[in-house]
């Protein structure tokens, strides 16, 4: 494929461009409708706005039920970062134990963790809710961090295990000879070597937690700790059909993740596709 | 509010501390109240604050959850996890997660029948508040259900308030001729329309239809009124009475359609009119009965209720608040914020102008409660909503839907 | 492929010669969490499936009654059929489109980075937000109908989300739009792992482009295909957000899925037992489908 004909390439370019434009249609409407004044929303929902109503954003930003979108965004950020940090700690240590603990024990532990990836949490959510409610972990960020740490650990163990297995033990043996403790070896030698997969775990877990709706709806709705998806859902419930306000809120809610995506595009895609060669 | 048991428990400790500290400790009661995040919740919160200010020593924590399904979920999960609040906003009868009957029958609500206010309990609500001799909620207001209509818009369209169903269909044609829809519907939740029609076609004739259905004496399939009800709904869809795309519309879409004057009427509770007015305060809205000629009746039900959790550690304080809330002054303060009609006003026969067309029926005692509040299983209401939409989208016949309703009713037995 | 060189070797477990190098205690917190959040909660939730618990009263053991209802009731049949239809077409279409995009964007195209960025962008957004945008596009006075009218196709306009013939497919369009870019990324990663000299050699041998694709590229994409099929399958079987935002399961039962039924039966109707039975069925489905898929796809990888 080194020397494709110029015409061929041009054709592909044109095709790709056309498809990309089609793909952008929802983004286009997201942008223009969010700027439409109320008067145009019912009369001409589809056309380009005659005047740009930036006030929609001010109204959307206020959110509903006393939780502004800014507050919701902060809540989402706290939950996401907290969960990512906890999951990295739990996953990397467990994967290390799995990889360095004899074949039978290692395999057993591996499956013990990885089955959790497939079990849909729809079933576990009800008993979890009851218990967490009793110990005061419903309606606040800490509860969600604890919950996601639990739910996302299998995925991180899976990702870490695949990597740790391929790490030769030479480094550790060298460090051990130097008299370093195991904890120190892990922190100073192993964990840094895991950096690429740590990135993958951070991206995957971060995205799942940031965008998850089902659990956040059940655990946070109505609370001041509600996250972006819950806040947007509540907002749409209240302002449905006033598409300009809804879209302003949706736009605000997707800006952080899109911005993150633009900045860290390569790492992010790599994070998703890390397992493929 | 002096709680004897609390005082007893504290008496031991009181010996150890300065006697001046005792009264403050003994009276310190915090009541937790859960309510939906809506005008109803706002009203309860304001009244609770007023009560706290007037009555030293009682404070409130008001927890609000989004109205709709999530409110009921929050209530049920709080109760089942052993963290029940002291005061719970509930609904009359059955039909929702927060309905008081299933909660009461599972032993989660306290009996309020010893309250002084019980003497003037509205007779029409007895079925959906009492289980035997025990009373499980304070009815907060009468919610009217009917044809909410934009009077100025109807005048512009040249449509008089319909007296019969044929008038209604003629009005649909007139409105459609002028590029708007006469009424609007939500395909996801059309139950108010269906039940309002059923009030005239089923319940006007057989007021105790629900009780007889529970006893197995009648069924949906064998009651001609139900088939006629769905036929009327289907005809409304067919003759363009609803807005285009109503099959996919949600309830907030209805508010928007009325607020934006794309539709002149809407069948629903008076609270819906309030929500529309908040979106567009310039409208003139009124509520009337479903036009059914001779069979016309008025729907009205004491839906909003406040109940006390059976396991509340502050039972006396909670009951004290209920007694205070039951006074006419507080009833009126509640309806001023949340809408609806205060019990005291119903008793006196003074009705707000908005429900003028319903008032004569109410005064004559021709009140039909909202049918599904007497249906023991939530799925029956769900089947009714889906079934109505299935009929108009050609997914099911009327007979199939009637059979599904009976099956849903009997599913748990 | 700097990220994770974790293509499984035939013997993936490479153990340190010294035994028990990492103390088991390090995994203890994660093990406790697994026991609580996965196994314990799963067993507790699974137990509800055999009861008539309504969330309020004491549960009664009812044996398999809930499962009988899951297998016979209209809402359950609809939910099961819709879930399987959605999953099948979602996996197929997003893989076809994703593979097409990857082939188109692999190579020296101008602006290919920007194009990749566009196709992948929806993947990072919340399905809920994406669904609201599409709800507008599908709405009766929305861009889709307006576009059809502008093209003189008034007859083709519809109430997309309210018509039982189109509602499910509308949900499918949203899912495919959002996640085709993910399949594209998987296949692009796969393509980049294919040594160019292999293809060049085939080119010199005079193999046609189709033959080159069929005989070299396609087989070498097997690992990418495994992920690109397995992951959307799990997503598809759990479809929830899109349905809640777009149709709420309607009209009638036209777009109910297993996950929306679990949510509604449990949290809206308070039928914890029946909802749990649904959840168990979903679990079994996910387990069976995933295991079969992995076995078949892995076998295919090995064969190739």
Short mmCIF file of C-alpha atoms in Angstrom, two decimals, chain B residues 127-381:
data_model
loop_
_atom_site.label_atom_id
_atom_site.label_comp_id
_atom_site.label_asym_id
_atom_site.label_seq_id
_atom_site.Cartn_x
_atom_site.Cartn_y
_atom_site.Cartn_z
CA UNK B 127 -61.57 3.89 50.34
CA UNK B 128 -58.09 5.02 49.45
CA UNK B 129 -56.95 6.15 52.93
CA UNK B 130 -58.46 3.65 55.35
CA UNK B 131 -57.56 0.01 55.75
CA UNK B 132 -60.26 -1.23 58.05
CA UNK B 133 -60.43 1.26 60.92
CA UNK B 134 -56.85 2.43 60.55
CA UNK B 135 -56.08 5.66 58.68
CA UNK B 136 -52.74 6.02 56.96
CA UNK B 137 -52.46 9.51 55.59
CA UNK B 138 -53.49 13.12 55.89
CA UNK B 139 -55.17 14.18 52.64
CA UNK B 140 -53.47 17.45 51.74
CA UNK B 141 -55.72 18.71 48.97
CA UNK B 142 -58.28 17.75 46.37
CA UNK B 143 -56.68 17.36 42.96
CA UNK B 144 -59.11 17.91 40.13
CA UNK B 145 -58.67 15.97 36.92
CA UNK B 146 -60.32 16.99 33.70
CA UNK B 147 -60.03 18.77 30.42
CA UNK B 148 -57.55 21.56 30.99
CA UNK B 149 -58.31 24.16 28.39
CA UNK B 150 -56.87 27.44 27.20
CA UNK B 151 -59.99 29.60 27.25
CA UNK B 152 -58.61 32.50 25.18
CA UNK B 153 -57.25 30.15 22.57
CA UNK B 154 -60.56 28.31 22.29
CA UNK B 155 -62.30 31.63 21.80
CA UNK B 156 -59.86 32.54 19.03
CA UNK B 157 -60.49 29.18 17.38
CA UNK B 158 -64.22 29.69 17.68
CA UNK B 159 -64.74 26.62 19.82
CA UNK B 160 -67.21 26.49 22.70
CA UNK B 161 -66.57 24.16 25.63
CA UNK B 162 -67.77 20.74 24.38
CA UNK B 163 -70.79 19.20 26.07
CA UNK B 164 -70.76 15.84 24.31
CA UNK B 165 -68.16 13.63 22.72
CA UNK B 166 -69.42 14.62 19.28
CA UNK B 167 -68.79 18.27 20.21
CA UNK B 168 -65.29 17.25 21.18
CA UNK B 169 -64.57 15.58 17.85
CA UNK B 170 -66.06 18.53 15.97
CA UNK B 171 -63.70 20.77 17.93
CA UNK B 172 -60.77 18.58 16.88
CA UNK B 173 -61.69 19.14 13.23
CA UNK B 174 -62.14 22.89 13.74
CA UNK B 175 -58.74 23.24 15.44
CA UNK B 176 -56.99 21.05 12.87
CA UNK B 177 -58.45 23.26 10.15
CA UNK B 178 -56.61 26.17 11.74
CA UNK B 179 -53.30 24.37 11.99
CA UNK B 180 -53.27 23.49 15.69
CA UNK B 181 -54.35 20.43 17.62
CA UNK B 182 -57.37 20.64 19.88
CA UNK B 183 -55.88 18.33 22.47
CA UNK B 184 -52.55 16.68 23.13
CA UNK B 185 -51.37 13.36 24.50
CA UNK B 186 -48.23 11.57 25.58
CA UNK B 187 -47.84 8.15 24.03
CA UNK B 188 -45.73 7.07 26.99
CA UNK B 189 -48.27 8.08 29.67
CA UNK B 190 -51.79 8.49 28.25
CA UNK B 191 -53.49 7.14 31.35
CA UNK B 192 -55.14 10.38 32.49
CA UNK B 193 -57.02 10.60 29.21
CA UNK B 194 -58.07 6.96 29.27
CA UNK B 195 -59.11 7.04 32.92
CA UNK B 196 -61.01 10.30 32.51
CA UNK B 197 -63.01 8.81 29.65
CA UNK B 198 -63.50 5.65 31.72
CA UNK B 199 -64.86 7.71 34.61
CA UNK B 200 -67.82 8.58 32.39
CA UNK B 201 -68.15 5.25 30.61
CA UNK B 202 -67.45 2.84 33.48
CA UNK B 203 -67.45 4.49 36.88
CA UNK B 204 -70.45 6.82 36.44
CA UNK B 205 -72.58 3.72 36.12
CA UNK B 206 -70.62 1.40 38.44
CA UNK B 207 -68.91 3.57 41.07
CA UNK B 208 -67.64 0.49 42.91
CA UNK B 209 -66.18 -1.11 39.77
CA UNK B 210 -62.74 -1.37 41.42
CA UNK B 211 -64.10 -3.18 44.46
CA UNK B 212 -66.08 -5.49 42.21
CA UNK B 213 -63.01 -6.16 40.08
CA UNK B 214 -61.08 -7.03 43.22
CA UNK B 215 -63.85 -9.40 44.18
CA UNK B 216 -63.70 -10.96 40.72
CA UNK B 217 -67.31 -10.02 39.86
CA UNK B 218 -66.39 -7.98 36.79
CA UNK B 219 -63.42 -7.80 34.45
CA UNK B 220 -62.02 -5.41 31.88
CA UNK B 221 -62.97 -7.73 29.07
CA UNK B 222 -66.58 -8.15 30.17
CA UNK B 223 -67.24 -4.47 30.91
CA UNK B 224 -68.41 -2.82 27.66
CA UNK B 225 -67.48 0.61 29.06
CA UNK B 226 -63.78 -0.23 28.93
CA UNK B 227 -63.93 -1.27 25.29
CA UNK B 228 -65.81 1.95 24.53
CA UNK B 229 -63.20 3.93 26.45
CA UNK B 230 -60.33 2.61 24.34
CA UNK B 231 -62.39 3.03 21.18
CA UNK B 232 -62.90 6.68 22.04
CA UNK B 233 -59.19 7.14 22.70
CA UNK B 234 -58.37 5.48 19.37
CA UNK B 235 -60.85 7.73 17.62
CA UNK B 236 -59.23 10.79 19.20
CA UNK B 237 -55.89 9.69 17.74
CA UNK B 238 -57.44 8.83 14.38
CA UNK B 239 -59.33 12.08 13.97
CA UNK B 240 -56.26 14.18 14.73
CA UNK B 241 -57.28 15.41 18.16
CA UNK B 242 -53.68 15.04 19.37
CA UNK B 243 -50.50 16.77 18.26
CA UNK B 244 -48.47 15.14 15.50
CA UNK B 245 -46.01 12.66 16.92
CA UNK B 246 -47.88 12.26 20.22
CA UNK B 247 -46.95 8.55 20.17
CA UNK B 248 -43.40 9.49 21.12
CA UNK B 249 -44.22 12.46 23.34
CA UNK B 250 -43.33 12.53 27.03
CA UNK B 251 -45.31 14.30 29.73
CA UNK B 252 -43.14 17.46 29.76
CA UNK B 253 -43.73 17.67 26.01
CA UNK B 254 -47.41 18.16 26.84
CA UNK B 255 -46.66 21.12 29.10
CA UNK B 256 -44.59 22.61 26.31
CA UNK B 257 -47.30 22.06 23.70
CA UNK B 258 -49.86 23.86 25.84
CA UNK B 259 -47.48 26.59 26.93
CA UNK B 260 -46.53 27.21 23.30
CA UNK B 261 -50.23 27.22 22.28
CA UNK B 262 -49.86 24.37 19.79
CA UNK B 263 -52.64 22.61 21.62
CA UNK B 264 -55.74 24.10 23.18
CA UNK B 265 -56.57 21.39 25.69
CA UNK B 266 -55.09 18.54 27.61
CA UNK B 267 -56.60 15.93 29.87
CA UNK B 268 -54.78 15.82 33.16
CA UNK B 269 -54.65 16.92 36.79
CA UNK B 270 -54.96 20.54 37.75
CA UNK B 271 -51.29 20.45 38.79
CA UNK B 272 -50.45 20.14 35.10
CA UNK B 273 -52.19 23.45 34.52
CA UNK B 274 -49.97 24.93 37.22
CA UNK B 275 -46.85 23.64 35.49
CA UNK B 276 -48.00 25.07 32.17
CA UNK B 277 -48.71 28.43 33.77
CA UNK B 278 -45.21 28.52 35.24
CA UNK B 279 -43.87 28.12 31.70
CA UNK B 280 -46.24 30.67 30.21
CA UNK B 281 -47.99 32.86 32.81
CA UNK B 282 -49.95 34.79 30.16
CA UNK B 283 -52.30 31.89 29.45
CA UNK B 284 -55.82 31.67 30.83
CA UNK B 285 -56.42 28.05 31.81
CA UNK B 286 -59.46 26.34 33.26
CA UNK B 287 -60.44 22.75 34.00
CA UNK B 288 -63.71 21.14 32.99
CA UNK B 289 -65.21 17.65 32.98
CA UNK B 290 -64.82 15.18 30.12
CA UNK B 291 -67.82 15.97 27.86
CA UNK B 292 -70.10 13.00 28.08
CA UNK B 293 -73.59 14.48 27.86
CA UNK B 294 -75.86 12.88 30.43
CA UNK B 295 -73.07 10.76 31.87
CA UNK B 296 -70.73 13.66 32.60
CA UNK B 297 -69.02 13.33 35.98
CA UNK B 298 -66.15 15.16 37.62
CA UNK B 299 -62.91 13.47 38.57
CA UNK B 300 -61.29 14.56 41.78
CA UNK B 301 -59.09 12.75 44.21
CA UNK B 302 -57.17 13.51 47.35
CA UNK B 303 -53.92 12.36 45.84
CA UNK B 304 -51.36 14.31 47.85
CA UNK B 305 -50.99 12.89 51.32
CA UNK B 306 -48.60 13.01 54.22
CA UNK B 307 -47.99 9.83 56.17
CA UNK B 308 -45.98 8.99 59.27
CA UNK B 309 -43.55 6.10 59.31
CA UNK B 310 -44.60 3.33 61.69
CA UNK B 311 -41.10 2.98 63.05
CA UNK B 312 -40.45 6.67 63.59
CA UNK B 313 -38.57 7.23 66.84
CA UNK B 314 -40.22 10.65 67.00
CA UNK B 315 -43.78 9.48 66.56
CA UNK B 316 -45.34 12.03 68.89
CA UNK B 317 -43.56 14.93 67.28
CA UNK B 318 -44.53 13.69 63.82
CA UNK B 319 -48.19 13.27 64.82
CA UNK B 320 -48.10 16.76 66.31
CA UNK B 321 -46.97 18.15 62.98
CA UNK B 322 -49.75 16.24 61.16
CA UNK B 323 -52.38 17.67 63.53
CA UNK B 324 -51.09 21.17 62.91
CA UNK B 325 -50.95 20.63 59.15
CA UNK B 326 -54.57 19.44 59.15
CA UNK B 327 -55.84 22.84 60.32
CA UNK B 328 -57.72 24.82 57.63
CA UNK B 329 -55.18 27.64 57.71
CA UNK B 330 -52.33 25.27 56.85
CA UNK B 331 -54.47 23.41 54.28
CA UNK B 332 -54.96 26.69 52.47
CA UNK B 333 -51.30 27.63 52.79
CA UNK B 334 -50.45 24.29 51.20
CA UNK B 335 -52.80 24.67 48.24
CA UNK B 336 -51.64 28.25 47.71
CA UNK B 337 -48.23 26.87 46.78
CA UNK B 338 -48.95 23.36 45.53
CA UNK B 339 -52.29 23.92 43.82
CA UNK B 340 -55.44 21.89 44.32
CA UNK B 341 -58.33 22.69 46.62
CA UNK B 342 -58.17 22.62 50.40
CA UNK B 343 -60.50 20.17 52.19
CA UNK B 344 -61.94 23.04 54.17
CA UNK B 345 -62.88 24.82 50.95
CA UNK B 346 -64.49 21.73 49.47
CA UNK B 347 -66.57 21.38 52.64
CA UNK B 348 -67.63 25.03 52.40
CA UNK B 349 -68.30 24.78 48.67
CA UNK B 350 -65.89 27.54 47.72
CA UNK B 351 -63.91 26.62 44.66
CA UNK B 352 -61.28 28.52 42.72
CA UNK B 353 -62.40 30.03 39.42
CA UNK B 354 -60.18 27.62 37.50
CA UNK B 355 -62.36 24.62 38.33
CA UNK B 356 -65.66 26.45 38.03
CA UNK B 357 -66.97 23.88 35.54
CA UNK B 358 -66.28 21.05 37.98
CA UNK B 359 -67.67 22.76 41.08
CA UNK B 360 -71.36 21.89 40.50
CA UNK B 361 -70.50 18.18 40.26
CA UNK B 362 -68.34 18.36 43.36
CA UNK B 363 -71.05 20.19 45.30
CA UNK B 364 -73.60 17.59 44.18
CA UNK B 365 -71.28 14.88 45.43
CA UNK B 366 -70.71 13.46 41.93
CA UNK B 367 -67.01 12.92 42.46
CA UNK B 368 -65.26 9.99 40.85
CA UNK B 369 -61.83 9.20 42.23
CA UNK B 370 -58.98 8.54 39.82
CA UNK B 371 -59.65 4.92 38.84
CA UNK B 372 -56.14 3.53 39.17
CA UNK B 373 -55.83 4.63 42.80
CA UNK B 374 -58.04 1.64 43.56
CA UNK B 375 -56.01 -0.83 41.51
CA UNK B 376 -53.82 -2.93 43.73
CA UNK B 377 -51.09 -3.69 41.20
CA UNK B 378 -48.85 -1.11 39.52
CA UNK B 379 -48.56 -3.19 36.36
CA UNK B 380 -52.25 -2.73 35.57
CA UNK B 381 -51.69 1.00 35.12
#
